[in-house]
mmCIF file of C-alpha atoms in Angstrom:
data_model
loop_
_atom_site.group_PDB
_atom_site.id
_atom_site.type_symbol
_atom_site.label_atom_id
_atom_site.label_comp_id
_atom_site.label_asym_id
_atom_site.label_seq_id
_atom_site.Cartn_x
_atom_site.Cartn_y
_atom_site.Cartn_z
ATOM 1 C CA UNK A 1 0.000 0.000 0.000
ATOM 2 C CA UNK A 2 1.280 3.431 -0.968
ATOM 3 C CA UNK A 3 -0.800 5.908 0.955
ATOM 4 C CA UNK A 4 -1.049 9.640 1.797
ATOM 5 C CA UNK A 5 1.901 11.000 -0.196
ATOM 6 C CA UNK A 6 2.358 14.254 -2.110
ATOM 7 C CA UNK A 7 4.142 13.412 -5.345
ATOM 8 C CA UNK A 8 4.821 16.721 -7.118
ATOM 9 C CA UNK A 9 7.077 18.429 -9.684
ATOM 10 C CA UNK A 10 8.552 15.343 -11.375
ATOM 11 C CA UNK A 11 8.681 14.022 -14.909
ATOM 12 C CA UNK A 12 7.000 10.819 -13.726
ATOM 13 C CA UNK A 13 5.291 11.365 -10.395
ATOM 14 C CA UNK A 14 5.551 7.652 -9.816
ATOM 15 C CA UNK A 15 6.811 5.125 -12.322
ATOM 16 C CA UNK A 16 7.309 1.436 -12.096
ATOM 17 C CA UNK A 17 8.498 -1.038 -14.654
ATOM 18 C CA UNK A 18 8.412 -4.833 -14.355
ATOM 19 C CA UNK A 19 12.161 -5.061 -14.840
ATOM 20 C CA UNK A 20 12.519 -3.295 -11.478
ATOM 21 C CA UNK A 21 10.631 -6.119 -9.767
ATOM 22 C CA UNK A 22 11.612 -9.191 -11.751
ATOM 23 C CA UNK A 23 9.034 -11.286 -13.617
ATOM 24 C CA UNK A 24 5.637 -9.714 -14.421
ATOM 25 C CA UNK A 25 3.911 -11.482 -11.545
ATOM 26 C CA UNK A 26 6.179 -9.652 -9.083
ATOM 27 C CA UNK A 27 4.786 -6.240 -10.097
ATOM 28 C CA UNK A 28 1.282 -6.814 -8.809
ATOM 29 C CA UNK A 29 -1.195 -6.265 -5.996
ATOM 30 C CA UNK A 30 -0.342 -2.644 -5.235
ATOM 31 C CA UNK A 31 -2.805 -0.172 -3.726
ATOM 32 C CA UNK A 32 -2.439 3.592 -4.128
ATOM 33 C CA UNK A 33 -4.762 5.346 -1.702
ATOM 34 C CA UNK A 34 -5.276 9.045 -0.924
ATOM 35 C CA UNK A 35 -2.156 10.364 -2.703
ATOM 36 C CA UNK A 36 -1.660 13.671 -4.501
ATOM 37 C CA UNK A 37 0.000 13.523 -7.922
ATOM 38 C CA UNK A 38 0.540 17.117 -9.052
ATOM 39 C CA UNK A 39 2.531 19.050 -11.652
ATOM 40 C CA UNK A 40 4.158 15.996 -13.234
ATOM 41 C CA UNK A 41 4.348 15.014 -16.894
ATOM 42 C CA UNK A 42 2.655 11.753 -15.940
ATOM 43 C CA UNK A 43 1.182 11.586 -12.460
ATOM 44 C CA UNK A 44 1.614 7.849 -12.587
ATOM 45 C CA UNK A 45 3.125 5.554 -15.207
ATOM 46 C CA UNK A 46 2.226 1.989 -14.488
ATOM 47 C CA UNK A 47 2.981 -1.526 -15.628
ATOM 48 C CA UNK A 48 1.387 -2.916 -12.451
ATOM 49 C CA UNK A 49 -0.967 -5.875 -12.493
ATOM 50 C CA UNK A 50 -3.925 -6.523 -10.185
ATOM 51 C CA UNK A 51 -3.614 -3.047 -8.666
ATOM 52 C CA UNK A 52 -5.965 -0.357 -7.492
ATOM 53 C CA UNK A 53 -6.008 3.428 -7.404
ATOM 54 C CA UNK A 54 -8.490 4.742 -4.821
ATOM 55 C CA UNK A 55 -9.271 8.297 -3.666
ATOM 56 C CA UNK A 56 -6.171 9.861 -5.264
ATOM 57 C CA UNK A 57 -5.991 13.366 -6.700
ATOM 58 C CA UNK A 58 -4.354 13.859 -10.091
ATOM 59 C CA UNK A 59 -3.945 17.615 -10.538
ATOM 60 C CA UNK A 60 -2.169 19.555 -13.277
ATOM 61 C CA UNK A 61 -0.321 16.622 -14.841
ATOM 62 C CA UNK A 62 0.006 16.179 -18.598
ATOM 63 C CA UNK A 63 -1.389 12.661 -18.098
ATOM 64 C CA UNK A 64 -3.135 11.547 -14.914
ATOM 65 C CA UNK A 65 -2.439 7.832 -15.077
ATOM 66 C CA UNK A 66 -0.480 6.597 -18.061
ATOM 67 C CA UNK A 67 -0.888 2.885 -18.756
ATOM 68 C CA UNK A 68 1.691 2.044 -21.406
ATOM 69 C CA UNK A 69 1.804 -1.471 -22.681
ATOM 70 C CA UNK A 70 4.805 -3.458 -23.720
ATOM 71 C CA UNK A 71 3.374 -6.450 -25.559
ATOM 72 C CA UNK A 72 6.741 -7.430 -27.004
ATOM 73 C CA UNK A 73 8.008 -7.887 -23.453
ATOM 74 C CA UNK A 74 4.932 -9.904 -22.496
ATOM 75 C CA UNK A 75 3.664 -7.448 -19.868
ATOM 76 C CA UNK A 76 0.048 -6.460 -19.446
ATOM 77 C CA UNK A 77 -2.166 -4.769 -16.877
ATOM 78 C CA UNK A 78 -4.859 -7.234 -15.906
ATOM 79 C CA UNK A 79 -7.549 -6.586 -13.342
ATOM 80 C CA UNK A 80 -6.668 -3.035 -12.354
ATOM 81 C CA UNK A 81 -9.218 -0.697 -10.761
ATOM 82 C CA UNK A 82 -9.358 3.109 -10.882
ATOM 83 C CA UNK A 83 -12.141 4.137 -8.474
ATOM 84 C CA UNK A 84 -13.122 7.316 -6.595
ATOM 85 C CA UNK A 85 -10.228 9.457 -7.879
ATOM 86 C CA UNK A 86 -10.179 13.114 -8.883
ATOM 87 C CA UNK A 87 -8.705 14.166 -12.250
ATOM 88 C CA UNK A 88 -8.332 17.933 -12.747
ATOM 89 C CA UNK A 89 -6.346 20.337 -14.944
ATOM 90 C CA UNK A 90 -5.010 17.856 -17.494
ATOM 91 C CA UNK A 91 -4.388 19.376 -20.919
ATOM 92 C CA UNK A 92 -4.357 15.934 -22.570
ATOM 93 C CA UNK A 93 -5.873 12.519 -21.951
ATOM 94 C CA UNK A 94 -6.256 11.499 -18.327
ATOM 95 C CA UNK A 95 -5.606 7.826 -18.868
ATOM 96 C CA UNK A 96 -3.932 6.199 -21.855
ATOM 97 C CA UNK A 97 -3.858 2.600 -22.916
ATOM 98 C CA UNK A 98 -2.344 0.953 -25.969
ATOM 99 C CA UNK A 99 -3.786 -2.558 -25.803
ATOM 100 C CA UNK A 100 -7.458 -3.433 -26.054
ATOM 101 C CA UNK A 101 -8.295 -3.484 -22.328
ATOM 102 C CA UNK A 102 -11.447 -1.380 -22.569
ATOM 103 C CA UNK A 103 -14.982 -2.631 -22.169
ATOM 104 C CA UNK A 104 -14.061 -6.270 -21.768
ATOM 105 C CA UNK A 105 -16.260 -8.868 -20.067
ATOM 106 C CA UNK A 106 -15.958 -8.788 -16.268
ATOM 107 C CA UNK A 107 -14.164 -12.132 -16.193
ATOM 108 C CA UNK A 108 -11.572 -11.095 -18.798
ATOM 109 C CA UNK A 109 -8.067 -11.153 -17.239
ATOM 110 C CA UNK A 110 -7.079 -7.842 -18.906
ATOM 111 C CA UNK A 111 -9.951 -5.691 -17.662
ATOM 112 C CA UNK A 112 -9.207 -2.199 -16.324
ATOM 113 C CA UNK A 113 -12.227 -0.816 -14.496
ATOM 114 C CA UNK A 114 -13.125 2.823 -13.887
ATOM 115 C CA UNK A 115 -15.931 3.966 -11.617
ATOM 116 C CA UNK A 116 -17.022 6.980 -9.558
ATOM 117 C CA UNK A 117 -14.105 9.232 -10.574
ATOM 118 C CA UNK A 118 -14.374 13.015 -10.886
ATOM 119 C CA UNK A 119 -13.279 14.217 -14.344
ATOM 120 C CA UNK A 120 -13.077 18.003 -14.645
ATOM 121 C CA UNK A 121 -14.012 17.955 -18.330
ATOM 122 C CA UNK A 122 -17.125 15.791 -17.928
ATOM 123 C CA UNK A 123 -20.069 17.645 -19.475
ATOM 124 C CA UNK A 124 -22.938 15.295 -18.688
ATOM 125 C CA UNK A 125 -25.939 15.992 -16.481
ATOM 126 C CA UNK A 126 -27.272 14.548 -13.231
ATOM 127 C CA UNK A 127 -31.040 14.563 -13.815
ATOM 128 C CA UNK A 128 -31.840 12.247 -10.892
ATOM 129 C CA UNK A 129 -29.706 14.198 -8.378
ATOM 130 C CA UNK A 130 -27.682 11.228 -7.120
ATOM 131 C CA UNK A 131 -24.338 13.025 -7.548
ATOM 132 C CA UNK A 132 -23.267 10.932 -10.538
ATOM 133 C CA UNK A 133 -23.567 11.697 -14.240
ATOM 134 C CA UNK A 134 -26.359 10.048 -16.184
ATOM 135 C CA UNK A 135 -24.066 9.240 -19.113
ATOM 136 C CA UNK A 136 -20.599 7.637 -19.011
ATOM 137 C CA UNK A 137 -17.391 9.634 -19.153
ATOM 138 C CA UNK A 138 -15.409 8.430 -22.154
ATOM 139 C CA UNK A 139 -11.741 8.064 -21.201
ATOM 140 C CA UNK A 140 -9.343 9.153 -23.922
ATOM 141 C CA UNK A 141 -6.793 6.732 -25.254
ATOM 142 C CA UNK A 142 -4.034 6.833 -27.821
ATOM 143 C CA UNK A 143 -6.335 5.059 -30.272
ATOM 144 C CA UNK A 144 -9.773 6.639 -30.759
ATOM 145 C CA UNK A 145 -11.234 3.205 -31.563
ATOM 146 C CA UNK A 146 -10.140 1.810 -28.184
ATOM 147 C CA UNK A 147 -11.898 4.061 -25.694
ATOM 148 C CA UNK A 148 -12.854 3.109 -22.183
ATOM 149 C CA UNK A 149 -15.417 4.660 -19.932
ATOM 150 C CA UNK A 150 -16.329 5.504 -16.366
ATOM 151 C CA UNK A 151 -19.998 4.491 -16.047
ATOM 152 C CA UNK A 152 -20.661 6.676 -12.965
ATOM 153 C CA UNK A 153 -18.626 9.898 -13.195
ATOM 154 C CA UNK A 154 -18.892 12.163 -10.158
ATOM 155 C CA UNK A 155 -20.498 15.547 -10.720
ATOM 156 C CA UNK A 156 -18.520 17.369 -8.003
ATOM 157 C CA UNK A 157 -15.075 17.093 -6.449
ATOM 158 C CA UNK A 158 -15.237 14.837 -3.365
ATOM 159 C CA UNK A 159 -15.121 16.567 0.028
ATOM 160 C CA UNK A 160 -11.793 14.953 0.954
ATOM 161 C CA UNK A 161 -9.980 16.849 -1.850
#
């Protein structure tokens, strides 16, 4: 667990690569909770597997979370979750992905899930007043045909931010 850190003014706020940890299975099961990633080129660059990002703030980074893939090295990002985070002031895509991990069946080993995040450029409405947008937030990717989505984007920045 990496929790309650301010990671600011870096090229990569936090970066990991499987070669730092050994085989791909060694770079897994990380939790990033309640961290601030601010004023970095990439708030977070990740090759992690089976990991979660919860209640983090990604502010004023070129990319919030950058999920590169390295298929020639045999690394992937299965079963990662990006829930209840805040993404603000990003001039480009918040989350990037180069392999087809979007909108896969729930039992697919390469699924990356997004839910209940605040996206500052979300333009949907909340007609039922539950605090979540009525339409998904479409997450930008490097390939327009491979877009993911957050089915329940938050309408306001969470109180803990």
